[in-house]
Amino acid sequence: MSAPAFYPIFLREMLLFKRKLIRIGYLFSAMVVPVIYLITFGLGLGRSVQMNDTDYLSYLIPGLVAMSSMTNSYTWVASALNLNRLYFKSFQILIQAPVPASAVMVGEVLAGMVKGLFAAGLIITVGFFSAPHFSLTPLLGIALLLNCFLFASLGVVTGMITKTHEDTATYNNFFILPMAFFSGTFFPIEKIPDIFRPFVWILPLTHSNIVMRSQSLNWESVASLVILVGYAMLFFITGERLIRNYSE
Amino acid sequence: MIRIRGLTKQYGQIKAVNNLSLTVEGGTVFGLLGPNGAGKTTLIKLMTTLSKPDSGELFVDEHDVIKSPLAVKKIIGVAPQENNLDRELTAYENFLIYAMLHRVSNHQEKISSCLHLVDLWERREELVSKFSGGMQRRLLIARALLTDPKILFLDEPSIGLDPQIRRQVADIIRRTRIDGRTVVITTHYIEEAESLCDRVGIMAKGTLIATGTPEKLKATVGQYIVESVSAEGKLLQSICRTREEANLAARNANCQVVIRKSNLEDVFIKLTGERIE
């Protein structure tokens, strides 16, 4: 039985990822931002924050899991795709190969998910040791997978539409960074001024945070799951279309 | 066989390929010759499904490139002008991914034979980033042959190579022709076009300005060139159809002259008034 069409694309990314992992710098870069947040907000400012039903660190860890899985899934895919398309030209090998655009999309997204899950795994490990009430719930697992899928798909979209590598950083600064701060990662969205609330509800990371922090299914987590699935489908279909219609 | 009718590809206001028509017979080596910016690479991109044309018809081995790109991708091999190997992967890994993408059935065997072909089997486990430019180019050509393509596209295969490696690349192309494949090659090396190609198409500003065998094209211009230097230090050239005509022109010149055989660059200069740079 032959491997599925997406497998070589996924394998290629994993071989490159393996090389990066060997370098200590990669591990450091994947960890450094969440660890800084963990120390600053969790152990520093967080000591004075009163939460209703849990300690602040246990509240913060799922948010950091969502944030780091988002940034790693998104950034690695967007950046790699952009570089491979515009500078190294290795993306063109995929376009000239007899594989459907959907297979290229699946391969790229799965590879992005692995990178996101890897970074999330590091935060979860830290959470087990540092946050007394943090636990890995099935809902957190589902939301994590959806979050990685969604943002890896968005990474493909960005990687396909950006015209220079600098554009990737611009998208990051305008969309990803604000999302990391205003989607309930560090504080409950109820504390955001009413005027900004509708904007916050549009952000997919808000819904990842809601589901990751839910202990059981309720109307709010189900609605957020539906929204996450909707976003995931939208970004995946858009990415697939962009690959299919690719032309130099 | 490749059949092109009225093909146009425009980038903004610039027509990179402009209403181009061409037929390349199966089992031949066809050379696209022209200066930088003539549209050679764009034409290759169109034929290899990397670009979509704005208008026109394009058939590669009876498959419509626009309507059935997947069918075309199954029968072509491409060595692009720009090195698109994964530098952070080994030579073997690059070939493995390519073979899997193209569903090469006996890929271990094929990878071995292609890496042996370019004398790089011993270095298969090294990262491509450690390879010299010439080695990377040889890898690109060998990788294009990995799928046993019916039609092979080589975009400037010997650019930047030293003469020894260029000869090796030329040998690979000759061997490929013996295997019965169609080869489309772009180059601005005149000698390469003359020695390797059965037919040559001369491109300028997105259009084909002449096609034919190298001999036929040269014959349209004249077989001999008489060169002299004017009093102002300018190189003067006159084209002669026969050796006798060239000898007569040399005798009539009141200075030192050189008589040489014409080449495809002379054809290009005659047709466009410009040199191939």
Short mmCIF file of C-alpha atoms in Angstrom, two decimals:
data_model
loop_
_atom_site.label_atom_id
_atom_site.label_comp_id
_atom_site.label_asym_id
_atom_site.label_seq_id
_atom_site.Cartn_x
_atom_site.Cartn_y
_atom_site.Cartn_z
CA MET A 1 0.00 0.00 0.00
CA SER A 2 1.44 3.38 -0.97
CA ALA A 3 1.62 6.36 1.40
CA PRO A 4 -1.08 9.04 1.16
CA ALA A 5 -0.33 11.94 -1.17
CA PHE A 6 0.25 14.39 1.70
CA TYR A 7 2.89 12.20 3.35
CA PRO A 8 6.00 13.40 1.44
CA ILE A 9 5.07 17.02 2.20
CA PHE A 10 4.65 16.17 5.88
CA LEU A 11 7.82 14.06 5.91
CA ARG A 12 9.84 16.88 4.37
CA GLU A 13 8.71 19.31 7.06
CA MET A 14 9.40 16.77 9.78
CA LEU A 15 12.93 16.12 8.51
CA LEU A 16 13.58 19.87 8.56
CA PHE A 17 11.97 20.11 12.02
CA LYS A 18 14.21 17.30 13.29
CA ARG A 19 17.27 19.25 12.15
CA LYS A 20 15.97 22.35 13.96
CA LEU A 21 15.31 20.41 17.14
CA ILE A 22 18.89 19.21 17.24
CA ARG A 23 19.93 22.83 17.57
CA ILE A 24 19.49 24.05 21.12
CA GLY A 25 18.52 27.50 19.83
CA TYR A 26 15.21 26.18 18.47
CA LEU A 27 14.10 24.70 21.79
CA PHE A 28 15.05 27.93 23.46
CA SER A 29 13.12 30.06 20.95
CA ALA A 30 10.01 27.87 21.28
CA MET A 31 10.11 28.20 25.04
CA VAL A 32 11.37 31.69 25.70
CA VAL A 33 8.21 33.77 25.08
CA PRO A 34 5.77 31.60 27.09
CA VAL A 35 8.31 31.24 29.89
CA ILE A 36 8.74 35.02 30.05
CA TYR A 37 4.96 35.41 30.24
CA LEU A 38 4.75 32.66 32.83
CA ILE A 39 7.32 34.34 35.03
CA THR A 40 6.04 37.90 34.49
CA PHE A 41 2.31 37.27 34.70
CA GLY A 42 2.12 34.01 36.58
CA LEU A 43 4.78 34.33 39.22
CA GLY A 44 5.18 38.11 39.23
CA LEU A 45 1.97 40.10 38.66
CA GLY A 46 -0.18 37.01 39.09
CA ARG A 47 0.52 36.74 42.82
CA SER A 48 -1.69 39.76 43.42
CA VAL A 49 -4.50 38.65 41.05
CA GLN A 50 -7.56 37.13 42.70
CA MET A 51 -9.53 34.61 40.61
CA ASN A 52 -12.99 33.35 41.61
CA ASP A 53 -12.49 29.62 41.60
CA THR A 54 -8.79 28.90 41.07
CA ASP A 55 -5.29 30.28 41.49
CA TYR A 56 -3.95 32.59 38.74
CA LEU A 57 -1.24 30.22 37.53
CA SER A 58 -3.77 27.42 36.96
CA TYR A 59 -5.88 29.98 35.08
CA LEU A 60 -2.91 31.17 33.03
CA ILE A 61 -1.50 27.82 31.86
CA PRO A 62 -4.38 26.93 29.43
CA GLY A 63 -4.09 30.46 28.02
CA LEU A 64 -0.37 30.02 27.46
CA VAL A 65 -1.02 26.61 25.88
CA ALA A 66 -3.46 28.27 23.46
CA MET A 67 -1.12 31.16 22.78
CA SER A 68 2.07 29.15 22.22
CA SER A 69 0.29 26.54 20.08
CA MET A 70 -1.15 29.40 18.03
CA THR A 71 2.13 31.24 17.51
CA ASN A 72 4.14 28.11 16.75
CA SER A 73 1.59 26.56 14.38
CA TYR A 74 1.03 29.85 12.63
CA THR A 75 4.47 31.41 12.54
CA TRP A 76 6.40 28.34 11.47
CA VAL A 77 4.01 27.55 8.62
CA ALA A 78 3.62 31.16 7.43
CA SER A 79 7.31 31.90 7.63
CA ALA A 80 8.53 28.62 6.11
CA LEU A 81 5.99 28.73 3.29
CA ASN A 82 6.81 32.34 2.50
CA LEU A 83 10.56 31.67 2.45
CA ASN A 84 10.19 28.45 0.47
CA ARG A 85 7.95 30.18 -2.06
CA LEU A 86 9.77 33.47 -2.51
CA TYR A 87 13.42 32.82 -1.70
CA PHE A 88 14.34 29.12 -1.69
CA LYS A 89 11.78 28.26 -4.42
CA SER A 90 11.35 24.78 -2.94
CA PHE A 91 7.57 25.28 -2.73
CA GLN A 92 7.58 25.15 -6.55
CA ILE A 93 8.55 21.45 -6.33
CA LEU A 94 5.19 20.78 -4.71
CA ILE A 95 3.32 22.76 -7.36
CA GLN A 96 5.07 20.86 -10.17
CA ALA A 97 4.47 17.47 -8.53
CA PRO A 98 1.42 15.38 -9.48
CA VAL A 99 -0.27 15.82 -6.11
CA PRO A 100 -3.55 17.63 -5.54
CA ALA A 101 -3.58 21.00 -3.76
CA SER A 102 -5.53 19.43 -0.89
CA ALA A 103 -2.62 17.02 -0.23
CA VAL A 104 -0.15 19.92 -0.12
CA MET A 105 -2.48 21.72 2.27
CA VAL A 106 -2.92 18.68 4.55
CA GLY A 107 0.84 18.04 4.62
CA GLU A 108 1.67 21.65 5.50
CA VAL A 109 -1.09 21.91 8.11
CA LEU A 110 -0.18 18.63 9.82
CA ALA A 111 3.44 19.74 10.00
CA GLY A 112 2.34 23.07 11.51
CA MET A 113 0.19 21.19 14.03
CA VAL A 114 3.16 19.09 15.14
CA LYS A 115 5.17 22.27 15.78
CA GLY A 116 2.27 23.82 17.70
CA LEU A 117 1.68 20.66 19.74
CA PHE A 118 5.38 20.44 20.51
CA ALA A 119 5.41 23.98 21.96
CA ALA A 120 2.12 23.34 23.80
CA GLY A 121 3.57 20.13 25.23
CA LEU A 122 6.41 22.10 26.78
CA ILE A 123 3.96 24.52 28.47
CA ILE A 124 1.73 21.67 29.64
CA THR A 125 4.76 20.00 31.21
CA VAL A 126 5.64 23.23 33.02
CA GLY A 127 1.98 23.55 34.07
CA PHE A 128 1.96 20.13 35.72
CA PHE A 129 4.87 21.15 37.92
CA SER A 130 3.96 24.77 38.65
CA ALA A 131 0.16 25.14 38.68
CA PRO A 132 -1.61 23.23 41.47
CA HIS A 133 -5.07 23.08 39.85
CA PHE A 134 -4.05 22.64 36.24
CA SER A 135 -5.29 19.45 34.60
CA LEU A 136 -5.34 18.12 31.07
CA THR A 137 -9.04 17.77 30.23
CA PRO A 138 -10.46 16.19 27.06
CA LEU A 139 -11.85 19.59 26.09
CA LEU A 140 -8.41 21.14 26.40
CA GLY A 141 -7.04 18.40 24.13
CA ILE A 142 -9.78 18.92 21.51
CA ALA A 143 -9.39 22.70 21.60
CA LEU A 144 -5.63 22.38 21.34
CA LEU A 145 -5.87 20.21 18.23
CA LEU A 146 -8.42 22.56 16.67
CA ASN A 147 -6.33 25.59 17.60
CA CYS A 148 -3.22 24.12 15.95
CA PHE A 149 -5.18 23.08 12.85
CA LEU A 150 -6.84 26.47 12.53
CA PHE A 151 -3.70 28.54 12.94
CA ALA A 152 -1.55 26.27 10.79
CA SER A 153 -4.20 26.71 8.06
CA LEU A 154 -4.10 30.47 8.59
CA GLY A 155 -0.31 30.20 8.37
CA VAL A 156 -0.67 28.66 4.90
CA VAL A 157 -2.98 31.50 3.86
CA THR A 158 -0.49 34.11 5.08
CA GLY A 159 2.47 32.26 3.56
CA MET A 160 0.68 32.21 0.20
CA ILE A 161 -0.48 35.83 0.07
CA THR A 162 2.50 37.71 1.48
CA LYS A 163 4.69 39.30 -1.13
CA THR A 164 7.84 39.67 0.97
CA HIS A 165 9.14 38.01 4.10
CA GLU A 166 8.72 41.30 5.97
CA ASP A 167 4.97 41.12 5.29
CA THR A 168 4.82 38.00 7.47
CA ALA A 169 6.10 40.02 10.43
CA THR A 170 3.57 42.76 9.67
CA TYR A 171 0.67 40.28 9.74
CA ASN A 172 2.10 38.92 12.97
CA ASN A 173 2.19 42.36 14.57
CA PHE A 174 -1.30 43.33 13.44
CA PHE A 175 -3.21 40.11 14.03
CA ILE A 176 -1.36 37.49 16.03
CA LEU A 177 0.22 39.64 18.73
CA PRO A 178 -2.97 41.57 19.66
CA MET A 179 -4.87 38.28 19.61
CA ALA A 180 -2.41 36.79 22.09
CA PHE A 181 -3.13 39.60 24.56
CA PHE A 182 -6.84 40.35 24.08
CA SER A 183 -8.35 36.89 23.77
CA GLY A 184 -8.47 35.95 27.41
CA THR A 185 -4.98 34.55 27.63
CA PHE A 186 -3.88 36.61 30.63
CA PHE A 187 -7.15 37.90 32.04
CA PRO A 188 -10.87 37.07 31.65
CA ILE A 189 -12.49 38.76 28.66
CA GLU A 190 -15.24 40.06 30.96
CA LYS A 191 -12.68 42.56 32.21
CA ILE A 192 -12.22 44.05 28.75
CA PRO A 193 -14.18 47.33 28.23
CA ASP A 194 -17.59 46.78 26.62
CA ILE A 195 -16.67 48.76 23.54
CA PHE A 196 -13.96 46.22 22.60
CA ARG A 197 -15.97 43.13 23.54
CA PRO A 198 -17.46 42.45 20.03
CA PHE A 199 -13.98 42.63 18.52
CA VAL A 200 -12.69 40.13 21.08
CA TRP A 201 -15.52 37.70 20.31
CA ILE A 202 -14.49 37.63 16.65
CA LEU A 203 -10.98 36.42 17.48
CA PRO A 204 -10.57 32.65 17.18
CA LEU A 205 -8.12 32.48 20.09
CA THR A 206 -10.88 33.76 22.40
CA HIS A 207 -12.86 30.62 21.65
CA SER A 208 -9.83 28.36 22.04
CA ASN A 209 -9.30 29.86 25.49
CA ILE A 210 -12.96 29.38 26.43
CA VAL A 211 -12.94 25.70 25.42
CA MET A 212 -9.52 25.01 26.97
CA ARG A 213 -10.66 26.39 30.32
CA SER A 214 -14.04 24.61 30.30
CA GLN A 215 -14.21 21.72 32.68
CA SER A 216 -17.30 20.29 30.97
CA LEU A 217 -19.45 20.92 27.92
CA ASN A 218 -21.87 23.83 28.31
CA TRP A 219 -23.60 26.13 25.86
CA GLU A 220 -20.66 28.51 25.83
CA SER A 221 -18.01 25.88 25.10
CA VAL A 222 -20.18 24.20 22.47
CA ALA A 223 -20.74 27.53 20.73
CA SER A 224 -17.01 28.24 20.86
CA LEU A 225 -16.23 24.77 19.46
CA VAL A 226 -18.62 25.39 16.58
CA ILE A 227 -16.96 28.76 15.90
CA LEU A 228 -13.50 27.15 15.99
CA VAL A 229 -14.59 24.45 13.53
CA GLY A 230 -16.02 27.18 11.29
CA TYR A 231 -12.78 29.14 11.33
CA ALA A 232 -10.75 25.98 10.76
CA MET A 233 -12.84 25.11 7.69
CA LEU A 234 -12.70 28.66 6.36
CA PHE A 235 -8.91 28.92 6.66
CA PHE A 236 -8.32 25.39 5.34
CA ILE A 237 -10.53 25.90 2.28
CA THR A 238 -8.96 29.32 1.60
CA GLY A 239 -5.44 27.88 1.87
CA GLU A 240 -6.31 24.99 -0.43
CA ARG A 241 -7.77 27.40 -3.01
CA LEU A 242 -4.67 29.59 -2.89
CA ILE A 243 -2.43 26.58 -3.52
CA ARG A 244 -4.68 25.28 -6.30
CA ASN A 245 -4.71 28.64 -8.08
CA TYR A 246 -1.01 29.31 -7.57
CA SER A 247 0.62 30.86 -10.62
CA GLU A 248 3.89 32.71 -11.03
CA MET B 1 5.56 16.49 -28.40
CA ILE B 2 4.76 20.03 -27.32
CA ARG B 3 2.26 22.18 -29.17
CA ILE B 4 1.80 25.88 -28.40
CA ARG B 5 -0.58 28.27 -30.14
CA GLY B 6 -0.92 32.00 -29.46
CA LEU B 7 0.41 31.74 -25.91
CA THR B 8 0.49 34.99 -23.92
CA LYS B 9 1.57 35.71 -20.37
CA GLN B 10 1.57 39.26 -19.08
CA TYR B 11 2.99 40.70 -15.85
CA GLY B 12 1.49 44.15 -15.41
CA GLN B 13 2.22 46.04 -18.61
CA ILE B 14 4.98 43.66 -19.70
CA LYS B 15 4.18 40.78 -22.02
CA ALA B 16 6.74 38.18 -20.92
CA VAL B 17 5.41 35.76 -23.55
CA ASN B 18 3.58 37.39 -26.42
CA ASN B 19 1.32 35.41 -28.77
CA LEU B 20 3.91 32.66 -29.10
CA SER B 21 3.39 29.57 -31.25
CA LEU B 22 5.77 26.61 -31.33
CA THR B 23 5.90 22.87 -31.97
CA VAL B 24 8.56 20.68 -30.43
CA GLU B 25 8.78 17.18 -31.95
CA GLY B 26 9.04 14.20 -29.61
CA GLY B 27 12.49 12.67 -29.03
CA THR B 28 14.40 15.83 -29.95
CA VAL B 29 16.43 18.38 -28.04
CA PHE B 30 14.93 21.82 -28.49
CA GLY B 31 16.88 24.86 -27.37
CA LEU B 32 15.43 28.22 -26.43
CA LEU B 33 18.08 30.83 -27.01
CA GLY B 34 17.90 34.48 -26.09
CA PRO B 35 19.14 37.19 -23.76
CA ASN B 36 18.01 37.69 -20.17
CA GLY B 37 14.43 38.88 -20.06
CA ALA B 38 13.55 37.36 -23.44
CA GLY B 39 10.82 35.21 -21.84
CA LYS B 40 12.58 31.81 -21.88
CA THR B 41 12.06 31.05 -18.20
CA THR B 42 8.46 32.26 -18.30
CA LEU B 43 7.81 29.94 -21.24
CA ILE B 44 9.33 27.03 -19.29
CA LYS B 45 7.18 27.93 -16.27
CA LEU B 46 4.08 27.89 -18.47
CA MET B 47 4.98 24.52 -20.00
CA THR B 48 5.70 22.99 -16.58
CA THR B 49 2.43 24.17 -14.92
CA LEU B 50 4.11 26.68 -12.62
CA SER B 51 2.47 29.62 -14.39
CA LYS B 52 -0.98 29.93 -15.86
CA PRO B 53 -1.19 31.64 -19.25
CA ASP B 54 -3.46 34.60 -19.90
CA SER B 55 -4.46 33.22 -23.30
CA GLY B 56 -3.50 30.65 -25.88
CA GLU B 57 -3.25 26.87 -26.16
CA LEU B 58 -0.55 24.71 -24.64
CA PHE B 59 -0.37 20.93 -25.03
CA VAL B 60 2.39 18.77 -23.60
CA ASP B 61 2.28 15.24 -25.01
CA GLU B 62 -1.37 15.76 -25.99
CA HIS B 63 -2.32 16.86 -22.45
CA ASP B 64 -3.83 20.31 -22.11
CA VAL B 65 -1.62 22.08 -19.55
CA ILE B 66 -4.46 24.40 -18.54
CA LYS B 67 -7.20 21.79 -18.21
CA SER B 68 -5.19 18.73 -17.11
CA PRO B 69 -2.12 19.96 -15.22
CA LEU B 70 -1.87 16.77 -13.12
CA ALA B 71 -1.53 14.64 -16.27
CA VAL B 72 1.27 16.92 -17.47
CA LYS B 73 3.06 16.82 -14.10
CA LYS B 74 3.21 13.01 -14.31
CA ILE B 75 5.30 13.01 -17.48
CA ILE B 76 7.66 15.92 -17.03
CA GLY B 77 10.93 16.46 -15.20
CA VAL B 78 12.12 19.97 -14.41
CA ALA B 79 15.54 21.33 -13.48
CA PRO B 80 14.87 25.02 -12.82
CA GLN B 81 17.30 27.86 -13.24
CA GLU B 82 17.07 28.75 -9.56
CA ASN B 83 18.35 26.15 -7.18
CA ASN B 84 15.27 24.85 -5.34
CA LEU B 85 16.87 21.99 -3.44
CA ASP B 86 16.24 21.90 0.29
CA ARG B 87 19.61 22.98 1.62
CA GLU B 88 18.91 21.70 5.13
CA LEU B 89 18.19 18.20 3.85
CA THR B 90 20.73 15.68 2.60
CA ALA B 91 21.03 14.87 -1.09
CA TYR B 92 19.34 11.51 -0.43
CA GLU B 93 16.48 13.09 1.52
CA ASN B 94 15.91 15.61 -1.30
CA PHE B 95 15.66 12.78 -3.78
CA LEU B 96 13.50 10.66 -1.48
CA ILE B 97 10.90 13.44 -1.04
CA TYR B 98 10.89 14.11 -4.79
CA ALA B 99 10.49 10.40 -5.58
CA MET B 100 7.61 10.08 -3.11
CA LEU B 101 5.89 13.17 -4.48
CA HIS B 102 6.07 11.68 -7.97
CA ARG B 103 5.22 8.17 -6.75
CA VAL B 104 8.34 6.58 -8.22
CA SER B 105 7.79 2.87 -7.60
CA ASN B 106 11.35 1.55 -7.24
CA HIS B 107 12.66 4.71 -5.65
CA GLN B 108 15.69 3.24 -3.80
CA GLU B 109 17.05 1.89 -7.06
CA LYS B 110 16.24 5.03 -9.02
CA ILE B 111 17.79 7.36 -6.43
CA SER B 112 20.94 5.27 -6.46
CA SER B 113 21.18 5.29 -10.26
CA CYS B 114 20.53 9.06 -10.56
CA LEU B 115 23.06 9.95 -7.85
CA HIS B 116 25.60 7.64 -9.49
CA LEU B 117 24.91 9.36 -12.82
CA VAL B 118 26.21 12.66 -11.42
CA ASP B 119 28.93 11.04 -9.26
CA LEU B 120 27.35 12.14 -6.00
CA TRP B 121 26.26 8.80 -4.53
CA GLU B 122 29.15 8.79 -2.06
CA ARG B 123 27.99 12.14 -0.68
CA ARG B 124 24.31 11.27 -0.43
CA GLU B 125 24.18 11.66 3.36
CA GLU B 126 25.65 15.18 3.33
CA LEU B 127 23.52 18.28 3.66
CA VAL B 128 23.01 20.03 0.32
CA SER B 129 24.17 23.30 1.92
CA LYS B 130 27.64 21.76 2.09
CA PHE B 131 27.72 21.13 -1.69
CA SER B 132 29.38 23.47 -4.18
CA GLY B 133 27.25 25.35 -6.73
CA GLY B 134 28.27 22.92 -9.48
CA MET B 135 27.33 19.90 -7.39
CA GLN B 136 23.95 21.40 -6.56
CA ARG B 137 23.28 21.99 -10.25
CA ARG B 138 24.18 18.39 -11.04
CA LEU B 139 21.81 17.29 -8.28
CA LEU B 140 19.02 19.38 -9.82
CA ILE B 141 19.48 17.71 -13.20
CA ALA B 142 19.72 14.23 -11.68
CA ARG B 143 16.59 14.86 -9.61
CA ALA B 144 14.68 15.85 -12.75
CA LEU B 145 15.59 12.45 -14.24
CA LEU B 146 14.42 10.54 -11.15
CA THR B 147 10.89 10.08 -12.47
CA ASP B 148 11.97 8.82 -15.92
CA PRO B 149 10.20 11.79 -17.48
CA LYS B 150 8.98 11.66 -21.02
CA ILE B 151 9.80 15.35 -21.41
CA LEU B 152 12.68 16.99 -19.62
CA PHE B 153 12.88 20.76 -19.07
CA LEU B 154 16.27 22.21 -18.26
CA ASP B 155 16.35 25.93 -17.55
CA GLU B 156 19.92 27.19 -18.00
CA PRO B 157 21.42 23.85 -16.91
CA SER B 158 25.04 24.94 -17.17
CA ILE B 159 24.87 28.49 -15.88
CA GLY B 160 27.79 29.30 -13.63
CA LEU B 161 29.49 25.93 -14.14
CA ASP B 162 33.14 25.43 -14.94
CA PRO B 163 33.93 23.89 -18.36
CA GLN B 164 34.54 20.39 -16.97
CA ILE B 165 31.15 20.23 -15.23
CA ARG B 166 29.47 21.82 -18.25
CA ARG B 167 30.81 18.97 -20.36
CA GLN B 168 29.45 16.47 -17.83
CA VAL B 169 26.03 18.15 -17.97
CA ALA B 170 26.14 18.12 -21.79
CA ASP B 171 26.91 14.38 -21.70
CA ILE B 172 23.90 13.78 -19.47
CA ILE B 173 21.68 15.67 -21.92
CA ARG B 174 23.07 13.66 -24.87
CA ARG B 175 22.45 10.42 -22.98
CA THR B 176 18.90 11.57 -22.24
CA ARG B 177 18.26 12.11 -25.94
CA ILE B 178 19.55 8.64 -26.76
CA ASP B 179 16.96 7.33 -24.26
CA GLY B 180 14.32 8.84 -26.54
CA ARG B 181 13.17 11.64 -24.30
CA THR B 182 12.20 15.10 -25.47
CA VAL B 183 14.41 17.75 -23.96
CA VAL B 184 13.64 21.46 -23.82
CA ILE B 185 16.62 23.48 -22.77
CA THR B 186 17.04 27.22 -22.29
CA THR B 187 20.48 28.68 -22.56
CA HIS B 188 22.39 31.73 -23.50
CA TYR B 189 25.53 29.74 -24.20
CA ILE B 190 25.78 29.74 -27.98
CA GLU B 191 28.07 26.69 -28.18
CA GLU B 192 25.74 24.72 -25.93
CA ALA B 193 22.76 25.47 -28.16
CA GLU B 194 24.73 24.59 -31.30
CA SER B 195 26.23 21.37 -30.05
CA LEU B 196 23.27 19.92 -28.13
CA CYS B 197 20.11 21.02 -29.88
CA ASP B 198 18.40 19.46 -32.88
CA ARG B 199 16.36 22.61 -33.24
CA VAL B 200 16.69 26.06 -31.77
CA GLY B 201 14.14 28.79 -31.15
CA ILE B 202 15.49 32.30 -30.80
CA MET B 203 13.49 34.44 -28.39
CA ALA B 204 13.42 38.18 -27.93
CA LYS B 205 10.90 40.30 -26.01
CA GLY B 206 8.52 37.41 -25.42
CA THR B 207 8.28 36.21 -28.99
CA LEU B 208 10.00 33.58 -31.09
CA ILE B 209 11.76 35.41 -33.84
CA ALA B 210 13.20 32.34 -35.59
CA THR B 211 13.18 28.55 -35.29
CA GLY B 212 15.11 25.84 -37.10
CA THR B 213 18.18 23.66 -36.94
CA PRO B 214 21.33 25.56 -35.94
CA GLU B 215 22.74 25.02 -39.46
CA LYS B 216 19.60 26.25 -41.15
CA LEU B 217 19.43 29.34 -38.97
CA LYS B 218 23.07 30.15 -39.65
CA ALA B 219 22.54 29.60 -43.36
CA THR B 220 19.83 32.27 -43.38
CA VAL B 221 22.40 34.78 -42.19
CA GLY B 222 25.51 33.63 -44.01
CA GLN B 223 28.16 31.03 -43.24
CA TYR B 224 31.12 33.37 -42.69
CA ILE B 225 31.80 36.55 -40.76
CA VAL B 226 34.61 38.93 -41.75
CA GLU B 227 35.70 41.00 -38.74
CA SER B 228 37.93 44.07 -38.72
CA VAL B 229 38.60 47.04 -36.44
CA SER B 230 37.82 50.56 -37.71
CA ALA B 231 40.14 53.56 -37.29
CA GLU B 232 37.93 54.59 -34.29
CA GLY B 233 38.52 51.21 -32.67
CA LYS B 234 35.03 49.88 -33.42
CA LEU B 235 34.53 46.19 -34.30
CA LEU B 236 33.15 45.89 -37.85
CA GLN B 237 31.46 42.73 -39.06
CA SER B 238 30.28 41.75 -42.52
CA ILE B 239 28.36 38.59 -43.21
CA CYS B 240 29.21 36.49 -46.27
CA ARG B 241 27.33 33.55 -47.75
CA THR B 242 30.37 31.69 -49.07
CA ARG B 243 34.08 31.37 -48.31
CA GLU B 244 34.92 33.03 -51.64
CA GLU B 245 32.71 36.00 -50.79
CA ALA B 246 34.48 36.26 -47.40
CA ASN B 247 37.94 36.12 -49.02
CA LEU B 248 36.93 38.86 -51.43
CA ALA B 249 35.66 41.05 -48.57
CA ALA B 250 38.95 40.46 -46.71
CA ARG B 251 41.01 41.47 -49.75
CA ASN B 252 38.96 44.64 -50.23
CA ALA B 253 39.43 45.72 -46.63
CA ASN B 254 42.44 47.98 -46.13
CA CYS B 255 43.24 46.59 -42.70
CA GLN B 256 43.80 43.35 -40.77
CA VAL B 257 40.76 41.05 -40.84
CA VAL B 258 39.66 37.78 -39.28
CA ILE B 259 37.39 35.35 -41.11
CA ARG B 260 35.37 33.03 -38.91
CA LYS B 261 32.34 30.80 -39.25
CA SER B 262 29.04 32.36 -38.19
CA ASN B 263 27.26 31.22 -35.05
CA LEU B 264 23.81 31.56 -33.55
CA GLU B 265 24.71 34.82 -31.87
CA ASP B 266 25.33 36.29 -35.31
CA VAL B 267 21.85 35.12 -36.26
CA PHE B 268 20.48 36.82 -33.16
CA ILE B 269 22.35 40.06 -33.88
CA LYS B 270 21.20 40.01 -37.49
CA LEU B 271 17.57 39.51 -36.43
CA THR B 272 17.42 41.92 -33.50
CA GLY B 273 20.39 44.23 -33.73
CA GLU B 274 21.33 43.25 -30.15
CA ARG B 275 23.80 40.83 -28.56
CA ILE B 276 22.94 37.90 -26.32
CA GLU B 277 24.27 38.85 -22.87
#
